[in-house]
PDB file of C-alpha atoms in Angstrom:
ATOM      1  CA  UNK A   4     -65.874  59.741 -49.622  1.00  0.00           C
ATOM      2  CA  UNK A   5     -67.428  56.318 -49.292  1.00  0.00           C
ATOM      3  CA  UNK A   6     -70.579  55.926 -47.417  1.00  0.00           C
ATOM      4  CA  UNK A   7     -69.709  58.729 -45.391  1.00  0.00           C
ATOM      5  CA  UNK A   8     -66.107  57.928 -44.784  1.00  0.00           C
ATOM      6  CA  UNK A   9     -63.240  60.107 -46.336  1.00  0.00           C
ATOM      7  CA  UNK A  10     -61.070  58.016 -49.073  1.00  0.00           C
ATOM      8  CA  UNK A  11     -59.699  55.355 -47.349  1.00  0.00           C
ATOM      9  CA  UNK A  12     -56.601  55.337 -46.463  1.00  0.00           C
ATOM     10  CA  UNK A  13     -53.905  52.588 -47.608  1.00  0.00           C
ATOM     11  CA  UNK A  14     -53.844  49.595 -45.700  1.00  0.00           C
ATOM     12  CA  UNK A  15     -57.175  50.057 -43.725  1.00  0.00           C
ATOM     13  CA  UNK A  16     -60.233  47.592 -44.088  1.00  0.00           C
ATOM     14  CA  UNK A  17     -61.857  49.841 -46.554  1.00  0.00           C
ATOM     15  CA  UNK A  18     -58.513  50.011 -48.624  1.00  0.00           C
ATOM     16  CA  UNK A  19     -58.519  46.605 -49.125  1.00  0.00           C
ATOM     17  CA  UNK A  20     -62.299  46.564 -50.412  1.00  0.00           C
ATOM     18  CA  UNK A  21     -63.320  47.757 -54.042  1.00  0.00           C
ATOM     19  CA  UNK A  22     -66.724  49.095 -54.875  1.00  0.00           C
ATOM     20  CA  UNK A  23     -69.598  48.488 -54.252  1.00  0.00           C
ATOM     21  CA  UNK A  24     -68.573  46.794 -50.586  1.00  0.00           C
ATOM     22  CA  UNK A  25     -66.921  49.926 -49.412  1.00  0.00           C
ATOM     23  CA  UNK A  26     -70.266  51.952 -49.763  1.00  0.00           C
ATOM     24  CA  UNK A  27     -71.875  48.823 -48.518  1.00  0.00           C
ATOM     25  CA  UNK A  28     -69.979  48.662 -45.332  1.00  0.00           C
ATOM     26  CA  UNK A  29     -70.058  52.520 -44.655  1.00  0.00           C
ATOM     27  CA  UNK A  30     -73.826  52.259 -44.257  1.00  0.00           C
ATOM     28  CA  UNK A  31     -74.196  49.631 -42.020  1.00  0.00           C
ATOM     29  CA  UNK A  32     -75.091  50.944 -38.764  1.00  0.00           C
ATOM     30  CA  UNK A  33     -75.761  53.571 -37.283  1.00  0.00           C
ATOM     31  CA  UNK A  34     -73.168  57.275 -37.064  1.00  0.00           C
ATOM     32  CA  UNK A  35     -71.587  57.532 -33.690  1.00  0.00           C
ATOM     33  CA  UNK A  36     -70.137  60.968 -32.511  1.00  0.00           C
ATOM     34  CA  UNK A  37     -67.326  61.041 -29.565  1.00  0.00           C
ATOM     35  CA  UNK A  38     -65.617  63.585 -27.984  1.00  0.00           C
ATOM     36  CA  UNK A  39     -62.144  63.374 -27.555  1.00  0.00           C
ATOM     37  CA  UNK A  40     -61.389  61.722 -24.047  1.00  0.00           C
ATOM     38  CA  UNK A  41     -64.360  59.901 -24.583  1.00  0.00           C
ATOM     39  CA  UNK A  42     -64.007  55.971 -24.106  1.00  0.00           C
ATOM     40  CA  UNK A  43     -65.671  54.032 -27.625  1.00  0.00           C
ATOM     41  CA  UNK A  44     -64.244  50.737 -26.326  1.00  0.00           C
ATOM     42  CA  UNK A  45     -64.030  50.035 -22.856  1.00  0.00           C
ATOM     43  CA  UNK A  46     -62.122  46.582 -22.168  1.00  0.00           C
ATOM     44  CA  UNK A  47     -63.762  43.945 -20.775  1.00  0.00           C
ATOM     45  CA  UNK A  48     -67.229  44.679 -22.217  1.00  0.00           C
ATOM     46  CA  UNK A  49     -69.359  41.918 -24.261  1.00  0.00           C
ATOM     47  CA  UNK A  50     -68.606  42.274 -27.861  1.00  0.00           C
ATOM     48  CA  UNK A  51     -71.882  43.361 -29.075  1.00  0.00           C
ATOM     49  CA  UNK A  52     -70.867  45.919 -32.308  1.00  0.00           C
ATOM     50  CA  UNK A  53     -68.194  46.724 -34.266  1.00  0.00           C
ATOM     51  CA  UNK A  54     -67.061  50.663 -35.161  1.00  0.00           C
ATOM     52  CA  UNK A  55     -66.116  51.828 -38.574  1.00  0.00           C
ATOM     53  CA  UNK A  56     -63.932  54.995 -38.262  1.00  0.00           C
ATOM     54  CA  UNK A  57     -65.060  57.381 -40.698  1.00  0.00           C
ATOM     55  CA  UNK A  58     -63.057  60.595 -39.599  1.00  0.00           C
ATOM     56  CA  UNK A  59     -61.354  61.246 -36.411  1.00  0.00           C
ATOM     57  CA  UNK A  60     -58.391  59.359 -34.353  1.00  0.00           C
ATOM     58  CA  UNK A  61     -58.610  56.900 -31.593  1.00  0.00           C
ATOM     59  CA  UNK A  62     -55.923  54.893 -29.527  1.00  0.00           C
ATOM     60  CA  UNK A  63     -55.892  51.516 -28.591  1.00  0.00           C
ATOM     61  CA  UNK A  64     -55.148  51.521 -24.955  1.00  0.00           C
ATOM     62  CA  UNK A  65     -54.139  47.946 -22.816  1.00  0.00           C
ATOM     63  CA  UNK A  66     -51.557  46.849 -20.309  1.00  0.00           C
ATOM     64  CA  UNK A  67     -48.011  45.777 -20.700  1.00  0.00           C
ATOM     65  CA  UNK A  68     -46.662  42.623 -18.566  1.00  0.00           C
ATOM     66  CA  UNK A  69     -45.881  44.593 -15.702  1.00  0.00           C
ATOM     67  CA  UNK A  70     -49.500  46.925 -15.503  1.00  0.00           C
ATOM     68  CA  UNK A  71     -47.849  49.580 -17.414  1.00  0.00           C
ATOM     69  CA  UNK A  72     -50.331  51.861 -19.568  1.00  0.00           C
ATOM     70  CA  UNK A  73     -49.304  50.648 -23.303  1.00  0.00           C
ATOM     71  CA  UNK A  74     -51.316  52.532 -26.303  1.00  0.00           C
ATOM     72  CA  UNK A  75     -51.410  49.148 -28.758  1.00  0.00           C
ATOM     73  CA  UNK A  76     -52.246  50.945 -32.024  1.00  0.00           C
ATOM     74  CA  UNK A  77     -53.908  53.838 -33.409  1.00  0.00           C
ATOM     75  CA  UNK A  78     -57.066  54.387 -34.996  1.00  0.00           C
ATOM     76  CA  UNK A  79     -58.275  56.581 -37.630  1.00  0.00           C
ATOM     77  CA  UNK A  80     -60.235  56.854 -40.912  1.00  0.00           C
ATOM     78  CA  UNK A  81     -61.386  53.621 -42.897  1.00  0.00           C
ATOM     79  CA  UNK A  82     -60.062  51.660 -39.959  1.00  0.00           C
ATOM     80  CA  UNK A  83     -62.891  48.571 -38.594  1.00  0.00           C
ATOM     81  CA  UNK A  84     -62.056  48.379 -34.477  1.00  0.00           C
ATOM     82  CA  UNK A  85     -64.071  46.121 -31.912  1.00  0.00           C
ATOM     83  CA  UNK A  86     -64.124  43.249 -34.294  1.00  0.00           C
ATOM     84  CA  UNK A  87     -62.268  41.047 -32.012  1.00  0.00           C
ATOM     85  CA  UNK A  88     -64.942  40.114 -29.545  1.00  0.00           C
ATOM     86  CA  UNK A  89     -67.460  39.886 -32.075  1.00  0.00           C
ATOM     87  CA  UNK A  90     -66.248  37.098 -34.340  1.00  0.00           C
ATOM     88  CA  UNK A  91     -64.850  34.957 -31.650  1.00  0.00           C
ATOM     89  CA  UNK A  92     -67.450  33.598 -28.968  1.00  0.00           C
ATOM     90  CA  UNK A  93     -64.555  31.803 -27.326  1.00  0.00           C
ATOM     91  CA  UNK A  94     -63.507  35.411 -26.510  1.00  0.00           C
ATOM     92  CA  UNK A  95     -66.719  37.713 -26.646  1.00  0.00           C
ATOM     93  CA  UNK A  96     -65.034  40.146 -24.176  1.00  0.00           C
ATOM     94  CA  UNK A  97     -63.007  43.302 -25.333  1.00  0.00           C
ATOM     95  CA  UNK A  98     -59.453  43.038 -24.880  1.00  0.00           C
ATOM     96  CA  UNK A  99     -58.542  46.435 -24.860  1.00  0.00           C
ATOM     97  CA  UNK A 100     -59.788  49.830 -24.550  1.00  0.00           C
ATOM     98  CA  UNK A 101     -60.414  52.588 -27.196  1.00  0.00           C
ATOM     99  CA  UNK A 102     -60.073  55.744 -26.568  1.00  0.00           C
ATOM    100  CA  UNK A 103     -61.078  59.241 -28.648  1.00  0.00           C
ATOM    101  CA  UNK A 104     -58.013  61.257 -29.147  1.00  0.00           C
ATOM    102  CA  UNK A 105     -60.081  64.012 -31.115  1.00  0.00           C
ATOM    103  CA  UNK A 106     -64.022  64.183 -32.363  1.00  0.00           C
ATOM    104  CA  UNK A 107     -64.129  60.763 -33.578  1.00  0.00           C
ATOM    105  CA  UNK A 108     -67.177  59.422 -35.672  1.00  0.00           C
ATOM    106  CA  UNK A 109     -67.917  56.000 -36.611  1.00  0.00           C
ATOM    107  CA  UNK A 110     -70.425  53.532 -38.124  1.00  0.00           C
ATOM    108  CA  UNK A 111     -71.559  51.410 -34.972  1.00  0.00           C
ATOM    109  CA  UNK A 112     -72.668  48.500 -36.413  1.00  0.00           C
ATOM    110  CA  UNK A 113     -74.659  45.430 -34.501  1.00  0.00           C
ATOM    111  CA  UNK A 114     -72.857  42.094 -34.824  1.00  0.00           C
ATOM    112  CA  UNK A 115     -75.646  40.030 -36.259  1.00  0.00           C
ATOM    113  CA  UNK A 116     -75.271  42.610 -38.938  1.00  0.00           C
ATOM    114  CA  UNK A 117     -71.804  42.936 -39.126  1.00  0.00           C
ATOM    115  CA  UNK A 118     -71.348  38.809 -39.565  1.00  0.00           C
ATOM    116  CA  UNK A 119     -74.451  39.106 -41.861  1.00  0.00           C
ATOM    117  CA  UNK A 120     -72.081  41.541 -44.384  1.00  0.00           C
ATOM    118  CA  UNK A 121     -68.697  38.615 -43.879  1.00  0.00           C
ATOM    119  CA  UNK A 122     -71.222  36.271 -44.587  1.00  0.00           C
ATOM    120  CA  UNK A 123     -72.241  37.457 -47.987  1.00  0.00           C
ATOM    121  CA  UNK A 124     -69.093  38.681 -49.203  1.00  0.00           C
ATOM    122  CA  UNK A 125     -66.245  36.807 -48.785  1.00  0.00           C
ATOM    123  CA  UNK A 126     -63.955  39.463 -50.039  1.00  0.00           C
ATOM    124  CA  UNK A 127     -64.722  41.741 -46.918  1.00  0.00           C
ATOM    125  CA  UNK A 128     -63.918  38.481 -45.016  1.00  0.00           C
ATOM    126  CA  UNK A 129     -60.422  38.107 -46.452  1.00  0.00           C
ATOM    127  CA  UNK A 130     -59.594  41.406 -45.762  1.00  0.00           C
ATOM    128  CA  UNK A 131     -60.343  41.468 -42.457  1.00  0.00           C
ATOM    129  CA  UNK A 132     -57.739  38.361 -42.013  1.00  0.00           C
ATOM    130  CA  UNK A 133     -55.432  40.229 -43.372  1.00  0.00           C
ATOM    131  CA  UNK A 134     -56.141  43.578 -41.028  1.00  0.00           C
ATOM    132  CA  UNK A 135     -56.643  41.122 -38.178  1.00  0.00           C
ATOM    133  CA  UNK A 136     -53.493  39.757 -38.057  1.00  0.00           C
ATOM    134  CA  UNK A 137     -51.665  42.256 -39.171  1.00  0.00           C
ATOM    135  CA  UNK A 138     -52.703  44.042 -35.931  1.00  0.00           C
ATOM    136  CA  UNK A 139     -52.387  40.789 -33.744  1.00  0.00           C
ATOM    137  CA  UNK A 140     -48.311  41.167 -34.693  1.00  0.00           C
ATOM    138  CA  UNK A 141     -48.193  45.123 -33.962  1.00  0.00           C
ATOM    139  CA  UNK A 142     -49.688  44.552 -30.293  1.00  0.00           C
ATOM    140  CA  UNK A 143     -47.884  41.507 -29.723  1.00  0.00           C
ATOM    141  CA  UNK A 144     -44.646  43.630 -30.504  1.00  0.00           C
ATOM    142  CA  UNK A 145     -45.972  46.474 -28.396  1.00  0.00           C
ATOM    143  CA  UNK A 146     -46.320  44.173 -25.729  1.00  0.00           C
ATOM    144  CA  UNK A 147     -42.765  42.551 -25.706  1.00  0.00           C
ATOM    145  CA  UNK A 148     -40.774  45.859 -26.141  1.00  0.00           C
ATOM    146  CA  UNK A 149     -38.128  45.946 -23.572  1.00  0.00           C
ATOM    147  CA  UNK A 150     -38.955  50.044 -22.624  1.00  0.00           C
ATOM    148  CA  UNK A 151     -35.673  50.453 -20.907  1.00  0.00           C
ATOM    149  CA  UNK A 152     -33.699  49.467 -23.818  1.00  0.00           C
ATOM    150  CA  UNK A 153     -35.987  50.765 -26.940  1.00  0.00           C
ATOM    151  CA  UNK A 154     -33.541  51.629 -29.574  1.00  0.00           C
ATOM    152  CA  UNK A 155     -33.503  54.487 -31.947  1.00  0.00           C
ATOM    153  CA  UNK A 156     -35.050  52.160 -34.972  1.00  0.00           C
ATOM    154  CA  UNK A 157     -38.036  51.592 -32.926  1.00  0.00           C
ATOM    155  CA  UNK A 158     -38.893  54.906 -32.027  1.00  0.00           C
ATOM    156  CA  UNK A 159     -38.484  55.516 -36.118  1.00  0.00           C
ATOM    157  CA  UNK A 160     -40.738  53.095 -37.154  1.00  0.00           C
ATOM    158  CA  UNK A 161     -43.194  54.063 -34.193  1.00  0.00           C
ATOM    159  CA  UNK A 162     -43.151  57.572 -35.502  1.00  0.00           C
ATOM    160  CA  UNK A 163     -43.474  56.466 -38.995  1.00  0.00           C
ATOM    161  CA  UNK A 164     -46.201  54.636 -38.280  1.00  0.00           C
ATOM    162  CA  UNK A 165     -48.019  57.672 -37.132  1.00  0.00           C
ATOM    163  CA  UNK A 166     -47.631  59.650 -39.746  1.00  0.00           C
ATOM    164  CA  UNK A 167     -49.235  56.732 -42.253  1.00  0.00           C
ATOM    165  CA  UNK A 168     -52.226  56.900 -39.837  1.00  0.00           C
ATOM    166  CA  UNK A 169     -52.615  59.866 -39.164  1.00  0.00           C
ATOM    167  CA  UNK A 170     -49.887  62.558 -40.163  1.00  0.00           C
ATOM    168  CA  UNK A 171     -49.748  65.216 -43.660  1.00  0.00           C
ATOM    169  CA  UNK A 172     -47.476  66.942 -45.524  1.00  0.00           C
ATOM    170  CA  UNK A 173     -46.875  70.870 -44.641  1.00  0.00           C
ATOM    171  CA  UNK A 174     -44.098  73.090 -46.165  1.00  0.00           C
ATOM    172  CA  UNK A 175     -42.040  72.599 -43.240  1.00  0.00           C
ATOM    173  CA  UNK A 176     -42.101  68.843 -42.800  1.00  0.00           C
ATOM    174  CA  UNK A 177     -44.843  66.683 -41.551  1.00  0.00           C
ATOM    175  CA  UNK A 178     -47.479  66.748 -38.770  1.00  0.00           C
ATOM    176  CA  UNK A 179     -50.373  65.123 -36.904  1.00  0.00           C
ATOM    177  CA  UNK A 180     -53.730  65.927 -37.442  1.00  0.00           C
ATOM    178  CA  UNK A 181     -53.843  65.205 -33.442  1.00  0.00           C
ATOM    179  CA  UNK A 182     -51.823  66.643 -30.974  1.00  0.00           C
ATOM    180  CA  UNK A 183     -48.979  64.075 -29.513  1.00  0.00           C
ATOM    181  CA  UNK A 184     -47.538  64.542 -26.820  1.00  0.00           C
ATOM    182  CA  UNK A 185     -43.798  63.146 -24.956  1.00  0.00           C
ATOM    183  CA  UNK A 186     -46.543  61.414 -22.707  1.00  0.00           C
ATOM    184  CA  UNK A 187     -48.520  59.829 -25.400  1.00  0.00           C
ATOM    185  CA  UNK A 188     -45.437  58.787 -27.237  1.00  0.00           C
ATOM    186  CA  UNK A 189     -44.023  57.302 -24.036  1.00  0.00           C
ATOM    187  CA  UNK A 190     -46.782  55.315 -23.734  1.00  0.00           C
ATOM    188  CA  UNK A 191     -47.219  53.900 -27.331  1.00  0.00           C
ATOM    189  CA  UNK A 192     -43.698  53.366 -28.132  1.00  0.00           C
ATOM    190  CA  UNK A 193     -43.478  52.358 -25.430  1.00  0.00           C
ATOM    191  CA  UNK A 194     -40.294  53.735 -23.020  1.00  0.00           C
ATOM    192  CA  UNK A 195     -40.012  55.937 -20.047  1.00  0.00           C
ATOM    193  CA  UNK A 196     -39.977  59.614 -20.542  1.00  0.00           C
ATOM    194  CA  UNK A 197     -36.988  60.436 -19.688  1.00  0.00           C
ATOM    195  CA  UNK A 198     -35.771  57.671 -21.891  1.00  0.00           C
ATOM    196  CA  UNK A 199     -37.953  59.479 -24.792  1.00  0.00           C
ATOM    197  CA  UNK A 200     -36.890  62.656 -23.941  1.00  0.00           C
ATOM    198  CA  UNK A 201     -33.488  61.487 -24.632  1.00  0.00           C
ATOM    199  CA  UNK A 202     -33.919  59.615 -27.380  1.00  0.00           C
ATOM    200  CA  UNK A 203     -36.223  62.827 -29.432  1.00  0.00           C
ATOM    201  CA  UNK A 204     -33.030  65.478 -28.223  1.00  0.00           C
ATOM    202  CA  UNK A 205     -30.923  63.145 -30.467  1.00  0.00           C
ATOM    203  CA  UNK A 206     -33.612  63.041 -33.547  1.00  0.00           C
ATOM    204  CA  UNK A 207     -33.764  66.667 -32.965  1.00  0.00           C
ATOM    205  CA  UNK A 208     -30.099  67.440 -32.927  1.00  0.00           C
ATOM    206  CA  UNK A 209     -29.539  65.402 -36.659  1.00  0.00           C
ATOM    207  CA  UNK A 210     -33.224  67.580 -37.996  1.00  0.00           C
ATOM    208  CA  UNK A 211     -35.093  65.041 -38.026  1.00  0.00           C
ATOM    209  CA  UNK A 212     -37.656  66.462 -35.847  1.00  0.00           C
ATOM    210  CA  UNK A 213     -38.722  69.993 -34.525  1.00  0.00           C
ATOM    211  CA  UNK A 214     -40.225  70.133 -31.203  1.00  0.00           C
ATOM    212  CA  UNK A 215     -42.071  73.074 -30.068  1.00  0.00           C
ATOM    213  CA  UNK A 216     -43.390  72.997 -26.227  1.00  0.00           C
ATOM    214  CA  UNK A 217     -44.963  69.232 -25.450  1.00  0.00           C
ATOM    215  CA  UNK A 218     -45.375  68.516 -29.575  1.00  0.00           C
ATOM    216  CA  UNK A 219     -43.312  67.228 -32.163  1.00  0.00           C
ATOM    217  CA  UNK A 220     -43.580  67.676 -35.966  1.00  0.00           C
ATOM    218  CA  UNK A 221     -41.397  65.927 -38.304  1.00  0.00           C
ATOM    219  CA  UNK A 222     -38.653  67.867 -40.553  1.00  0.00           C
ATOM    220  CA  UNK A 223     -37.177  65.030 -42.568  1.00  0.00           C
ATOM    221  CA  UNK A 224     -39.383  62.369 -43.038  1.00  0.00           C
ATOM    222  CA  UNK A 225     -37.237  60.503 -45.390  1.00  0.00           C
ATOM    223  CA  UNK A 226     -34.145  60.162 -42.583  1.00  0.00           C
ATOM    224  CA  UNK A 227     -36.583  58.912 -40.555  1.00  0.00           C
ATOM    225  CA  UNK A 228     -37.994  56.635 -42.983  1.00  0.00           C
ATOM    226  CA  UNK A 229     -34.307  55.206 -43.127  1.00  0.00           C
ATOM    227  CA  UNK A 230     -33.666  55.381 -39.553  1.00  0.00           C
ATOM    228  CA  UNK A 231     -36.856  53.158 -39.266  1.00  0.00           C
ATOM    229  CA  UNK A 232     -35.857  50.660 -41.845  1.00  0.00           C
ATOM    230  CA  UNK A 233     -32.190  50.064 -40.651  1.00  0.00           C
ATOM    231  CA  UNK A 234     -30.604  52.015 -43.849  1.00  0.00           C
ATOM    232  CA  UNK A 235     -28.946  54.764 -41.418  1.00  0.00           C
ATOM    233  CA  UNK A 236     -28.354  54.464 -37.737  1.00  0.00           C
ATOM    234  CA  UNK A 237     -28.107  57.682 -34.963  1.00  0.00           C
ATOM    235  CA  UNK A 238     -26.082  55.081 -32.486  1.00  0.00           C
TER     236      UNK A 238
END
């Protein structure tokens, strides 16, 4: 646990930083609580702070091409969100929403501060290049998927994606530390739900997955893995 965070987890902001900046970071600011429903980001507002996750999950909520609900990415642990508006002043506004999926608690710290901490370290600045564009290309995607024609492949890597932000092991397979349900996938995979529904009886059927009421848990992780990468098709 790094200034209040749990260990980071690969591929966040705080993975990419090595100690002392991690600590440094984590105590910027001030802690945050939200309940889960409860809006951390609402779009359109002046970018004023930035959050640091330190436990909880949160999704990214905006607007597909045609006014569709779209959940862009997904937010947990280690992850730095709200950083958009604050670093460009071409663009101060949010562009999406954020939304608490569980308790979610963060460092809310004040731009000035926040560009105060890039300033000095330009390690921390790096890094968030690197998360920043990384996360450009995943909403972009999100964006652009045709949801009438989503193939198999990207409703493996969707789910694979989960589980590296926020899924663990059990002895049966893997599962979510937050409830999904067919709604919520719908909308961040994005297809329809009865294109989903579909889609998960055929996942199902080969053991991929187990579903049990509105949730899903994953049974083979590795097939799905493969399914994701292109190694093994369920066409």
């Amino acid at each position: 646990m790094v200034g209040g965070t749990q260990q980071p987890r690969p591929g966040t902001l705080l993975d990419l930083l090595g100690e002392p900046l991690r600590g440094e970071l984590g105590s910027l600011g001030i802690s945050t609580r939200f309940s889960r429903g409860e809006r951390l980001i609402h779009v359109g507002d002046p970018g004023e702070w930035v959050m640091l996750v330190t436990s909880g999950v949160a999704q990214v909520v905006g607007e597909d091409a045609n006014g569709a609900t779209v959940i862009l990415d997904v937010a947990a642990a280690g992850d730095l969100i709200g950083e958009a508006a604050v670093l460009d002043p071409a663009h101060p506004q949010r562009m999406a929403s954020v939304v608490a999926m569980s308790t979610v608690v963060v460092r809310r710290i004040p731009a000035p501060e926040f560009r105060a901490f890039l300033d000095k370290h330009s390690e921390a600045a790096i890094g968030l290049l690197v998360i920043a564009n990384r996360r450009m290309r995943i909403a972009q995607h999100q964006r652009t998927v045709t949801q009438t024609r989503v193939s198999f492949q990207h409703i493996a890597e969707r789910l694979d994606y989960l589980l590296d932000t926020c899924g663990y092991r059990t002895e049966h397979g893997w599962a979510f530390t937050v409830p999904w349900t067919r709604e919520d996938l719908a909308d961040f995979i994005p297809t329809g739900r009865t294109t989903l529904i579909t889609k998960l009886t055929r996942f199902e059927e080969q053991g991929i997955i187990a579903r049990a009421r509105k949730f899903i848990t994953v049974a083979d992780r590795a097939r799905l893995t493969a399914v994701a990468q292109g190694r093994t098709t369920l066409d």
